mmCIF file with all atom_site columns, C-alpha atoms in Angstrom:
data_model
loop_
_atom_site.group_PDB
_atom_site.id
_atom_site.type_symbol
_atom_site.label_atom_id
_atom_site.label_alt_id
_atom_site.label_comp_id
_atom_site.label_asym_id
_atom_site.label_entity_id
_atom_site.label_seq_id
_atom_site.pdbx_PDB_ins_code
_atom_site.Cartn_x
_atom_site.Cartn_y
_atom_site.Cartn_z
_atom_site.occupancy
_atom_site.B_iso_or_equiv
_atom_site.pdbx_formal_charge
_atom_site.auth_seq_id
_atom_site.auth_comp_id
_atom_site.auth_asym_id
_atom_site.auth_atom_id
_atom_site.pdbx_PDB_model_num
ATOM 1   C CA . MET P 1 1   ? -0.019  -0.004 0.003   1.00 0.00 ? 1   MET P CA 1
ATOM 2   C CA . THR P 1 2   ? 1.399   3.381  -0.993  1.00 0.00 ? 2   THR P CA 1
ATOM 3   C CA . ILE P 1 3   ? 1.543   6.461  1.189   1.00 0.00 ? 3   ILE P CA 1
ATOM 4   C CA . GLU P 1 4   ? -1.196  7.965  -0.956  1.00 0.00 ? 4   GLU P CA 1
ATOM 5   C CA . GLN P 1 5   ? -3.460  4.974  -0.467  1.00 0.00 ? 5   GLN P CA 1
ATOM 6   C CA . ILE P 1 6   ? -2.852  5.134  3.277   1.00 0.00 ? 6   ILE P CA 1
ATOM 7   C CA . ASP P 1 7   ? -3.708  8.862  3.244   1.00 0.00 ? 7   ASP P CA 1
ATOM 8   C CA . THR P 1 8   ? -6.906  8.243  1.290   1.00 0.00 ? 8   THR P CA 1
ATOM 9   C CA . THR P 1 9   ? -7.938  5.360  3.571   1.00 0.00 ? 9   THR P CA 1
ATOM 10  C CA . ALA P 1 10  ? -7.227  7.482  6.667   1.00 0.00 ? 10  ALA P CA 1
ATOM 11  C CA . ASN P 1 11  ? -9.271  10.353 5.202   1.00 0.00 ? 11  ASN P CA 1
ATOM 12  C CA . ILE P 1 12  ? -12.256 8.039  4.465   1.00 0.00 ? 12  ILE P CA 1
ATOM 13  C CA . LEU P 1 13  ? -12.073 6.599  7.980   1.00 0.00 ? 13  LEU P CA 1
ATOM 14  C CA . LYS P 1 14  ? -11.901 10.138 9.400   1.00 0.00 ? 14  LYS P CA 1
ATOM 15  C CA . LEU P 1 15  ? -15.038 11.089 7.395   1.00 0.00 ? 15  LEU P CA 1
ATOM 16  C CA . LEU P 1 16  ? -16.842 7.961  8.620   1.00 0.00 ? 16  LEU P CA 1
ATOM 17  C CA . GLY P 1 17  ? -15.800 8.756  12.196  1.00 0.00 ? 17  GLY P CA 1
ATOM 18  C CA . ASP P 1 18  ? -18.535 11.360 12.277  1.00 0.00 ? 18  ASP P CA 1
ATOM 19  C CA . LYS P 1 19  ? -21.768 9.683  13.453  1.00 0.00 ? 19  LYS P CA 1
ATOM 20  C CA . THR P 1 20  ? -23.963 11.749 11.140  1.00 0.00 ? 20  THR P CA 1
ATOM 21  C CA . ARG P 1 21  ? -21.964 10.895 8.015   1.00 0.00 ? 21  ARG P CA 1
ATOM 22  C CA . LEU P 1 22  ? -21.689 7.251  9.120   1.00 0.00 ? 22  LEU P CA 1
ATOM 23  C CA . SER P 1 23  ? -25.521 7.131  9.573   1.00 0.00 ? 23  SER P CA 1
ATOM 24  C CA . MET P 1 24  ? -26.001 8.820  6.203   1.00 0.00 ? 24  MET P CA 1
ATOM 25  C CA . MET P 1 25  ? -23.845 6.189  4.510   1.00 0.00 ? 25  MET P CA 1
ATOM 26  C CA . GLY P 1 26  ? -25.804 3.444  6.330   1.00 0.00 ? 26  GLY P CA 1
ATOM 27  C CA . MET P 1 27  ? -29.027 4.967  5.015   1.00 0.00 ? 27  MET P CA 1
ATOM 28  C CA . LEU P 1 28  ? -27.625 5.210  1.508   1.00 0.00 ? 28  LEU P CA 1
ATOM 29  C CA . MET P 1 29  ? -26.799 1.487  1.628   1.00 0.00 ? 29  MET P CA 1
ATOM 30  C CA . ILE P 1 30  ? -30.562 0.918  1.813   1.00 0.00 ? 30  ILE P CA 1
ATOM 31  C CA . HIS P 1 31  ? -32.045 3.722  -0.336  1.00 0.00 ? 31  HIS P CA 1
ATOM 32  C CA . ASP P 1 32  ? -31.006 6.798  -2.295  1.00 0.00 ? 32  ASP P CA 1
ATOM 33  C CA . CYS P 1 33  ? -31.934 9.940  -0.338  1.00 0.00 ? 33  CYS P CA 1
ATOM 34  C CA . CYS P 1 34  ? -32.843 13.538 -0.899  1.00 0.00 ? 34  CYS P CA 1
ATOM 35  C CA . VAL P 1 35  ? -31.197 16.267 1.118   1.00 0.00 ? 35  VAL P CA 1
ATOM 36  C CA . CYS P 1 36  ? -34.565 17.132 2.680   1.00 0.00 ? 36  CYS P CA 1
ATOM 37  C CA . GLU P 1 37  ? -34.884 13.563 4.056   1.00 0.00 ? 37  GLU P CA 1
ATOM 38  C CA . PHE P 1 38  ? -31.562 13.891 5.784   1.00 0.00 ? 38  PHE P CA 1
ATOM 39  C CA . VAL P 1 39  ? -32.640 17.285 7.174   1.00 0.00 ? 39  VAL P CA 1
ATOM 40  C CA . ASP P 1 40  ? -35.781 15.674 8.617   1.00 0.00 ? 40  ASP P CA 1
ATOM 41  C CA . VAL P 1 41  ? -34.062 12.571 9.988   1.00 0.00 ? 41  VAL P CA 1
ATOM 42  C CA . PHE P 1 42  ? -31.127 14.376 11.646  1.00 0.00 ? 42  PHE P CA 1
ATOM 43  C CA . GLN P 1 43  ? -33.049 17.532 12.618  1.00 0.00 ? 43  GLN P CA 1
ATOM 44  C CA . MET P 1 44  ? -30.208 19.652 11.179  1.00 0.00 ? 44  MET P CA 1
ATOM 45  C CA . SER P 1 45  ? -30.256 22.629 8.879   1.00 0.00 ? 45  SER P CA 1
ATOM 46  C CA . GLN P 1 46  ? -30.039 22.125 5.171   1.00 0.00 ? 46  GLN P CA 1
ATOM 47  C CA . PRO P 1 47  ? -26.633 23.903 4.982   1.00 0.00 ? 47  PRO P CA 1
ATOM 48  C CA . ALA P 1 48  ? -25.266 21.569 7.754   1.00 0.00 ? 48  ALA P CA 1
ATOM 49  C CA . ILE P 1 49  ? -26.514 18.442 5.899   1.00 0.00 ? 49  ILE P CA 1
ATOM 50  C CA . SER P 1 50  ? -25.174 19.797 2.561   1.00 0.00 ? 50  SER P CA 1
ATOM 51  C CA . GLN P 1 51  ? -21.744 20.271 4.199   1.00 0.00 ? 51  GLN P CA 1
ATOM 52  C CA . HIS P 1 52  ? -21.664 16.660 5.333   1.00 0.00 ? 52  HIS P CA 1
ATOM 53  C CA . LEU P 1 53  ? -22.737 15.465 1.871   1.00 0.00 ? 53  LEU P CA 1
ATOM 54  C CA . ARG P 1 54  ? -20.172 17.714 0.193   1.00 0.00 ? 54  ARG P CA 1
ATOM 55  C CA . LYS P 1 55  ? -17.380 16.099 2.204   1.00 0.00 ? 55  LYS P CA 1
ATOM 56  C CA . LEU P 1 56  ? -18.632 12.613 1.254   1.00 0.00 ? 56  LEU P CA 1
ATOM 57  C CA . LYS P 1 57  ? -18.975 13.649 -2.385  1.00 0.00 ? 57  LYS P CA 1
ATOM 58  C CA . ASP P 1 58  ? -15.508 15.242 -2.484  1.00 0.00 ? 58  ASP P CA 1
ATOM 59  C CA . ALA P 1 59  ? -14.085 11.962 -1.157  1.00 0.00 ? 59  ALA P CA 1
ATOM 60  C CA . GLY P 1 60  ? -15.905 10.126 -4.027  1.00 0.00 ? 60  GLY P CA 1
ATOM 61  C CA . LEU P 1 61  ? -18.082 8.138  -1.611  1.00 0.00 ? 61  LEU P CA 1
ATOM 62  C CA . VAL P 1 62  ? -21.478 9.524  -2.780  1.00 0.00 ? 62  VAL P CA 1
ATOM 63  C CA . LYS P 1 63  ? -22.783 10.920 -6.030  1.00 0.00 ? 63  LYS P CA 1
ATOM 64  C CA . GLU P 1 64  ? -25.694 13.224 -6.703  1.00 0.00 ? 64  GLU P CA 1
ATOM 65  C CA . GLN P 1 65  ? -28.384 13.323 -9.312  1.00 0.00 ? 65  GLN P CA 1
ATOM 66  C CA . ARG P 1 66  ? -30.696 16.278 -9.905  1.00 0.00 ? 66  ARG P CA 1
ATOM 67  C CA . LYS P 1 67  ? -34.442 15.600 -10.160 1.00 0.00 ? 67  LYS P CA 1
ATOM 68  C CA . GLY P 1 68  ? -35.988 18.953 -10.855 1.00 0.00 ? 68  GLY P CA 1
ATOM 69  C CA . GLN P 1 69  ? -35.262 21.132 -7.812  1.00 0.00 ? 69  GLN P CA 1
ATOM 70  C CA . TRP P 1 70  ? -34.244 18.108 -5.731  1.00 0.00 ? 70  TRP P CA 1
ATOM 71  C CA . VAL P 1 71  ? -30.813 16.554 -5.376  1.00 0.00 ? 71  VAL P CA 1
ATOM 72  C CA . ILE P 1 72  ? -30.818 12.813 -4.753  1.00 0.00 ? 72  ILE P CA 1
ATOM 73  C CA . TYR P 1 73  ? -27.718 11.167 -3.238  1.00 0.00 ? 73  TYR P CA 1
ATOM 74  C CA . SER P 1 74  ? -26.572 7.604  -3.664  1.00 0.00 ? 74  SER P CA 1
ATOM 75  C CA . LEU P 1 75  ? -23.453 5.628  -2.868  1.00 0.00 ? 75  LEU P CA 1
ATOM 76  C CA . GLU P 1 76  ? -20.668 5.727  -5.434  1.00 0.00 ? 76  GLU P CA 1
ATOM 77  C CA . GLN P 1 77  ? -20.243 1.982  -5.931  1.00 0.00 ? 77  GLN P CA 1
ATOM 78  C CA . LYS P 1 78  ? -17.536 2.506  -8.560  1.00 0.00 ? 78  LYS P CA 1
ATOM 79  C CA . ASN P 1 79  ? -15.179 4.004  -5.932  1.00 0.00 ? 79  ASN P CA 1
ATOM 80  C CA . GLN P 1 80  ? -12.217 1.713  -5.334  1.00 0.00 ? 80  GLN P CA 1
ATOM 81  C CA . TYR P 1 81  ? -12.870 1.969  -1.560  1.00 0.00 ? 81  TYR P CA 1
ATOM 82  C CA . PHE P 1 82  ? -16.520 0.892  -1.838  1.00 0.00 ? 82  PHE P CA 1
ATOM 83  C CA . PRO P 1 83  ? -15.789 -2.687 -0.694  1.00 0.00 ? 83  PRO P CA 1
ATOM 84  C CA . MET P 1 84  ? -14.172 -1.209 2.452   1.00 0.00 ? 84  MET P CA 1
ATOM 85  C CA . ILE P 1 85  ? -17.213 0.982  3.021   1.00 0.00 ? 85  ILE P CA 1
ATOM 86  C CA . GLN P 1 86  ? -19.447 -2.035 2.717   1.00 0.00 ? 86  GLN P CA 1
ATOM 87  C CA . ASP P 1 87  ? -17.405 -3.927 5.293   1.00 0.00 ? 87  ASP P CA 1
ATOM 88  C CA . ILE P 1 88  ? -17.443 -0.979 7.714   1.00 0.00 ? 88  ILE P CA 1
ATOM 89  C CA . LEU P 1 89  ? -21.228 -0.549 7.330   1.00 0.00 ? 89  LEU P CA 1
ATOM 90  C CA . LYS P 1 90  ? -21.810 -4.222 8.264   1.00 0.00 ? 90  LYS P CA 1
ATOM 91  C CA . HIS P 1 91  ? -20.799 -3.162 11.787  1.00 0.00 ? 91  HIS P CA 1
ATOM 92  C CA . VAL P 1 92  ? -23.193 -0.225 11.927  1.00 0.00 ? 92  VAL P CA 1
ATOM 93  C CA . PRO P 1 93  ? -26.788 -0.745 13.211  1.00 0.00 ? 93  PRO P CA 1
ATOM 94  C CA . ASN P 1 94  ? -29.313 -1.011 10.367  1.00 0.00 ? 94  ASN P CA 1
ATOM 95  C CA . GLN P 1 95  ? -30.663 2.401  9.484   1.00 0.00 ? 95  GLN P CA 1
ATOM 96  C CA . ASN P 1 96  ? -34.004 1.212  8.167   1.00 0.00 ? 96  ASN P CA 1
ATOM 97  C CA . ASP P 1 97  ? -35.769 2.644  11.207  1.00 0.00 ? 97  ASP P CA 1
ATOM 98  C CA . LYS P 1 98  ? -35.038 6.121  9.836   1.00 0.00 ? 98  LYS P CA 1
ATOM 99  C CA . PHE P 1 99  ? -36.950 5.300  6.618   1.00 0.00 ? 99  PHE P CA 1
ATOM 100 C CA . ILE P 1 100 ? -39.828 3.905  8.655   1.00 0.00 ? 100 ILE P CA 1
ATOM 101 C CA . TRP P 1 101 ? -39.903 7.138  10.675  1.00 0.00 ? 101 TRP P CA 1
ATOM 102 C CA . LEU P 1 102 ? -39.890 9.243  7.441   1.00 0.00 ? 102 LEU P CA 1
ATOM 103 C CA . GLU P 1 103 ? -42.771 7.156  6.026   1.00 0.00 ? 103 GLU P CA 1
ATOM 104 C CA . GLU P 1 104 ? -44.789 7.274  9.254   1.00 0.00 ? 104 GLU P CA 1
ATOM 105 C CA . ASN P 1 105 ? -44.419 11.042 9.268   1.00 0.00 ? 105 ASN P CA 1
ATOM 106 C CA . GLY P 1 106 ? -45.273 11.481 5.592   1.00 0.00 ? 106 GLY P CA 1
ATOM 107 C CA . LEU P 1 107 ? -41.758 12.705 4.833   1.00 0.00 ? 107 LEU P CA 1
ATOM 108 C CA . ARG P 1 108 ? -40.405 9.868  2.707   1.00 0.00 ? 108 ARG P CA 1
ATOM 109 C CA . ILE P 1 109 ? -42.127 11.038 -0.430  1.00 0.00 ? 109 ILE P CA 1
ATOM 110 C CA . SER P 1 110 ? -41.428 14.730 0.076   1.00 0.00 ? 110 SER P CA 1
ATOM 111 C CA . CYS P 1 111 ? -39.159 14.938 -2.973  1.00 0.00 ? 111 CYS P CA 1
ATOM 112 C CA . ASP P 1 112 ? -41.236 13.149 -5.564  1.00 0.00 ? 112 ASP P CA 1
#
């Protein structure tokens, strides 16, 4: 492993060391998400959520797709570190309860 690979791996682990970003990644393993869904789930401002997502996107861990005025995020499975991400997320509690909460509160479909 080169110094550059070690640096990249350390950076990814640092990003995932934040519980909000780790939870976001766990959610994205289940479903693609809109920024507004993360805002509702984490009870954070849209700029704060966007900052987390920008860091994940800059690291190549997530990608975005525009749907009208909405931005939908998904995992970047082509990233060479995706297998490592999958392994890490196996040790994170399942995030499906967040989607259940969104659906129960009528917030899951807020971006359609």
